C-alpha cells in the first residue's frame, strides 16, 4: 500500500480516500456473494450517483416516498466500499440495491461473472471536474484544493478521490474510448504513443508516452 499524501493511499493500482476506505474492506469484497436480483449503481464520483440512488430506491419501494422518507440514502442504497456503519451488507433482504465507485477489476468476482445487474452512469469528465471542484470545498473528508488547476493536475494523474476516471470503464468501454479519441485527433500534426514502433525514427512532433 502506497501513501502519496495524507488524503489518499494507493492500493491494488487505485487511489482511495484514507479516512473512508480500508484495504481490508477492499479485500473482503472479492468474496462478497452476489444474488441474481442484486442491482449495483456504478459511477465515478460527481456523475449523477445521488440522482440515480434516489430514482432506483423509489422504484424498489414502489410506493414512492412512503417507503423511503424515513430512511437515509446511505441505507437505501449502501456503498460497498464506504461501509462506515459496519453494516452486514451480505444479510440485507432481497432485492438489494448497492452503490459503488470501484473500478471493474475490484468489484466482487460474482458481479464480474455477470450475476446481478449493473446500472453504470457516466458523465462528461469536464463536468465531473467542475462538480468535483465545488464539492471539495464542502466535503469534510476531502482535501481542500487551493484552485481548479490543482484539481485538474490530480485528475489527469489519476489521483481523484477514487482514482483514475478511465478505470471505472470496462475493457470494451476503454477500447471504444481510445478508438474515438484517436479518430478525433488523427488530423493533428503529432505522432502519438500508439503510433510509435521500435523501428520508427523520432520526430520533433512526437509526443512521449508519459505525456499522454
Tab-separated table of C-alpha atoms in Angstrom:
chain	number	residue	atom	x	y	z
A	1	UNK	CA	0.000	0.000	0.000
A	2	UNK	CA	1.399	3.386	-1.042
A	3	UNK	CA	0.555	6.610	0.800
A	4	UNK	CA	1.361	9.504	-1.592
A	5	UNK	CA	-0.262	12.081	0.698
A	6	UNK	CA	-2.337	12.250	3.878
A	7	UNK	CA	-5.648	12.281	1.991
A	8	UNK	CA	-5.087	9.392	-0.421
A	9	UNK	CA	-3.417	5.998	-0.478
A	10	UNK	CA	-2.823	3.695	-3.425
A	11	UNK	CA	-3.896	0.074	-3.174
A	12	UNK	CA	-4.161	-2.507	-5.947
A	13	UNK	CA	-3.443	0.177	-8.523
A	14	UNK	CA	-6.183	2.514	-7.334
A	15	UNK	CA	-6.366	5.627	-5.150
A	16	UNK	CA	-8.694	5.694	-2.131
A	17	UNK	CA	-9.590	8.293	0.489
A	18	UNK	CA	-7.582	7.419	3.595
A	19	UNK	CA	-10.331	8.082	6.148
A	20	UNK	CA	-13.159	6.350	4.269
A	21	UNK	CA	-11.935	3.107	2.710
A	22	UNK	CA	-9.701	0.440	4.252
A	23	UNK	CA	-7.601	-2.155	2.377
A	24	UNK	CA	-9.310	-4.863	4.458
A	25	UNK	CA	-12.718	-3.792	3.141
A	26	UNK	CA	-11.470	-3.884	-0.453
A	27	UNK	CA	-10.010	-7.368	0.058
A	28	UNK	CA	-13.243	-8.670	1.590
A	29	UNK	CA	-15.364	-7.573	-1.368
A	30	UNK	CA	-13.934	-10.127	-3.782
A	31	UNK	CA	-15.803	-12.911	-1.976
A	32	UNK	CA	-18.975	-10.867	-1.444
A	33	UNK	CA	-21.836	-13.152	-2.517
A	34	UNK	CA	-23.885	-11.732	-5.388
A	35	UNK	CA	-27.540	-12.640	-5.863
A	36	UNK	CA	-29.226	-12.709	-9.245
A	37	UNK	CA	-31.660	-9.944	-8.274
A	38	UNK	CA	-28.987	-7.592	-6.869
A	39	UNK	CA	-28.707	-4.188	-8.541
A	40	UNK	CA	-25.497	-2.145	-8.444
A	41	UNK	CA	-25.183	1.556	-9.230
A	42	UNK	CA	-21.624	2.023	-10.507
A	43	UNK	CA	-20.321	5.545	-11.105
A	44	UNK	CA	-17.290	7.782	-10.999
A	45	UNK	CA	-17.771	10.489	-8.310
A	46	UNK	CA	-19.891	13.504	-9.289
A	47	UNK	CA	-21.506	11.701	-12.210
A	48	UNK	CA	-25.114	11.626	-11.034
A	49	UNK	CA	-24.855	8.995	-8.315
A	50	UNK	CA	-27.321	10.533	-5.860
A	51	UNK	CA	-29.913	11.173	-8.570
A	52	UNK	CA	-29.695	7.520	-9.589
A	53	UNK	CA	-29.811	6.284	-5.990
A	54	UNK	CA	-32.984	8.261	-5.332
A	55	UNK	CA	-34.701	7.166	-8.537
A	56	UNK	CA	-33.931	3.484	-8.031
A	57	UNK	CA	-34.786	3.430	-4.340
A	58	UNK	CA	-38.215	4.851	-5.200
A	59	UNK	CA	-38.665	2.135	-7.808
A	60	UNK	CA	-37.554	-0.529	-5.342
A	61	UNK	CA	-40.061	0.619	-2.734
A	62	UNK	CA	-42.792	1.176	-5.374
A	63	UNK	CA	-44.786	3.423	-3.055
A	64	UNK	CA	-42.753	6.487	-3.773
A	65	UNK	CA	-41.856	8.377	-0.621
A	66	UNK	CA	-43.903	6.126	1.673
A	67	UNK	CA	-41.074	3.609	1.756
A	68	UNK	CA	-38.117	5.993	1.703
A	69	UNK	CA	-38.920	9.221	3.545
A	70	UNK	CA	-37.737	7.895	6.912
A	71	UNK	CA	-34.734	6.008	5.543
A	72	UNK	CA	-31.433	7.743	4.814
A	73	UNK	CA	-29.995	7.434	1.331
A	74	UNK	CA	-26.969	5.517	2.578
A	75	UNK	CA	-29.332	2.879	3.984
A	76	UNK	CA	-31.471	2.715	0.853
A	77	UNK	CA	-28.501	2.198	-1.469
A	78	UNK	CA	-25.470	1.449	0.747
A	79	UNK	CA	-21.916	1.666	-0.532
A	80	UNK	CA	-19.824	-1.467	-0.875
A	81	UNK	CA	-16.515	0.233	-0.104
A	82	UNK	CA	-17.759	3.019	2.207
A	83	UNK	CA	-19.305	0.791	4.861
A	84	UNK	CA	-18.866	3.443	7.550
A	85	UNK	CA	-21.551	1.939	9.804
A	86	UNK	CA	-20.059	-1.574	9.555
A	87	UNK	CA	-23.377	-3.000	8.446
A	88	UNK	CA	-23.643	-6.655	7.483
A	89	UNK	CA	-24.438	-5.925	3.841
A	90	UNK	CA	-24.489	-9.608	2.977
A	91	UNK	CA	-27.577	-10.206	5.141
A	92	UNK	CA	-29.728	-7.484	3.581
A	93	UNK	CA	-33.036	-8.856	2.240
A	94	UNK	CA	-33.615	-9.198	-1.486
A	95	UNK	CA	-33.893	-7.388	-3.752
A	96	UNK	CA	-30.765	-5.485	-2.722
A	97	UNK	CA	-29.601	-2.149	-4.091
A	98	UNK	CA	-25.940	-1.170	-3.716
A	99	UNK	CA	-23.705	1.683	-4.828
A	100	UNK	CA	-20.014	1.752	-5.682
A	101	UNK	CA	-17.277	3.915	-7.185
A	102	UNK	CA	-14.969	0.911	-7.602
A	103	UNK	CA	-13.331	0.067	-10.950
A	104	UNK	CA	-14.414	-3.068	-12.762
A	105	UNK	CA	-11.473	-5.189	-11.618
A	106	UNK	CA	-12.146	-4.512	-7.903
A	107	UNK	CA	-15.886	-5.225	-7.755
A	108	UNK	CA	-16.955	-8.623	-6.312
A	109	UNK	CA	-15.959	-11.528	-8.536
A	110	UNK	CA	-19.575	-12.688	-8.763
A	111	UNK	CA	-20.521	-9.378	-10.348
A	112	UNK	CA	-17.783	-9.774	-12.954
A	113	UNK	CA	-19.269	-13.184	-13.739
A	114	UNK	CA	-22.500	-11.403	-14.680
A	115	UNK	CA	-24.582	-12.237	-11.670
A	116	UNK	CA	-26.795	-9.365	-10.593
A	117	UNK	CA	-27.397	-6.225	-12.648
A	118	UNK	CA	-25.257	-3.134	-13.127
A	119	UNK	CA	-26.500	0.367	-13.862
A	120	UNK	CA	-23.445	2.302	-14.980
A	121	UNK	CA	-23.769	6.097	-15.003
A	122	UNK	CA	-21.129	8.204	-16.692
A	123	UNK	CA	-20.756	11.923	-17.290
A	124	UNK	CA	-18.560	14.148	-19.410
A	125	UNK	CA	-15.260	14.299	-17.460
A	126	UNK	CA	-15.131	18.083	-17.891
A	127	UNK	CA	-18.420	18.367	-15.990
A	128	UNK	CA	-17.143	15.871	-13.417
A	129	UNK	CA	-14.143	18.129	-12.811
A	130	UNK	CA	-16.242	21.238	-12.225
A	131	UNK	CA	-18.633	19.431	-9.872
A	132	UNK	CA	-15.717	17.836	-8.066
A	133	UNK	CA	-14.052	21.194	-7.526
A	134	UNK	CA	-17.087	22.723	-5.824
A	135	UNK	CA	-17.778	19.530	-3.882
A	136	UNK	CA	-14.232	19.568	-2.487
A	137	UNK	CA	-14.992	22.907	-0.843
A	138	UNK	CA	-17.742	21.436	1.341
A	139	UNK	CA	-16.697	17.789	1.763
A	140	UNK	CA	-15.346	17.141	5.258
A	141	UNK	CA	-13.138	14.191	4.267
A	142	UNK	CA	-11.749	15.658	1.037
A	143	UNK	CA	-8.610	17.679	0.516
A	144	UNK	CA	-9.264	21.421	0.343
A	145	UNK	CA	-7.768	22.384	-3.003
A	146	UNK	CA	-6.360	25.865	-3.440
A	147	UNK	CA	-7.535	26.254	-7.042
A	148	UNK	CA	-9.037	24.460	-10.031
A	149	UNK	CA	-5.631	23.859	-11.649
A	150	UNK	CA	-4.581	21.764	-8.655
A	151	UNK	CA	-7.642	19.550	-9.085
A	152	UNK	CA	-7.018	19.259	-12.830
A	153	UNK	CA	-3.430	18.168	-12.222
A	154	UNK	CA	-4.520	15.484	-9.756
A	155	UNK	CA	-7.355	14.344	-12.023
A	156	UNK	CA	-5.035	13.873	-15.008
A	157	UNK	CA	-2.602	11.964	-12.788
A	158	UNK	CA	-5.382	9.570	-11.721
A	159	UNK	CA	-5.368	10.922	-8.161
A	160	UNK	CA	-9.048	11.665	-7.794
A	161	UNK	CA	-10.892	10.652	-4.656
A	162	UNK	CA	-11.496	7.291	-6.309
A	163	UNK	CA	-8.593	7.071	-8.725
A	164	UNK	CA	-8.477	7.387	-12.497
A	165	UNK	CA	-11.692	8.229	-14.371
A	166	UNK	CA	-10.958	5.640	-17.090
A	167	UNK	CA	-10.511	2.865	-14.527
A	168	UNK	CA	-14.263	2.828	-13.957
A	169	UNK	CA	-14.785	1.685	-17.564
A	170	UNK	CA	-14.771	-1.934	-18.681
A	171	UNK	CA	-12.149	-3.201	-21.136
A	172	UNK	CA	-14.627	-2.869	-24.019
A	173	UNK	CA	-15.572	0.685	-22.993
A	174	UNK	CA	-11.905	1.653	-22.759
A	175	UNK	CA	-11.228	0.273	-26.235
A	176	UNK	CA	-14.160	2.253	-27.621
A	177	UNK	CA	-12.995	5.400	-25.830
A	178	UNK	CA	-9.471	5.019	-27.247
A	179	UNK	CA	-10.854	4.434	-30.743
A	180	UNK	CA	-12.930	7.635	-30.668
A	181	UNK	CA	-10.035	9.540	-29.085
A	182	UNK	CA	-7.625	8.522	-31.854
A	183	UNK	CA	-10.161	9.226	-34.598
A	184	UNK	CA	-10.783	12.769	-33.385
A	185	UNK	CA	-7.082	13.544	-33.038
A	186	UNK	CA	-5.822	11.938	-36.256
A	187	UNK	CA	-5.555	15.263	-38.114
A	188	UNK	CA	-3.301	16.858	-35.522
A	189	UNK	CA	0.403	17.233	-36.507
A	190	UNK	CA	1.631	14.848	-33.798
A	191	UNK	CA	2.771	11.256	-33.572
A	192	UNK	CA	1.093	9.659	-30.581
A	193	UNK	CA	2.434	6.857	-28.404
A	194	UNK	CA	0.180	4.215	-30.010
A	195	UNK	CA	1.691	5.022	-33.442
A	196	UNK	CA	5.337	4.752	-32.375
A	197	UNK	CA	7.151	1.494	-33.156
A	198	UNK	CA	10.666	0.383	-32.315
A	199	UNK	CA	11.854	0.945	-35.892
A	200	UNK	CA	10.307	4.421	-36.133
A	201	UNK	CA	12.501	7.474	-36.463
A	202	UNK	CA	11.841	10.058	-33.745
A	203	UNK	CA	10.426	13.357	-34.942
A	204	UNK	CA	10.142	16.762	-33.360
A	205	UNK	CA	6.370	16.374	-33.270
A	206	UNK	CA	6.365	13.043	-31.420
A	207	UNK	CA	4.527	13.000	-28.125
A	208	UNK	CA	6.233	10.985	-25.402
A	209	UNK	CA	4.147	8.229	-23.859
A	210	UNK	CA	4.475	9.615	-20.346
A	211	UNK	CA	2.940	12.878	-21.528
A	212	UNK	CA	-0.195	11.218	-22.896
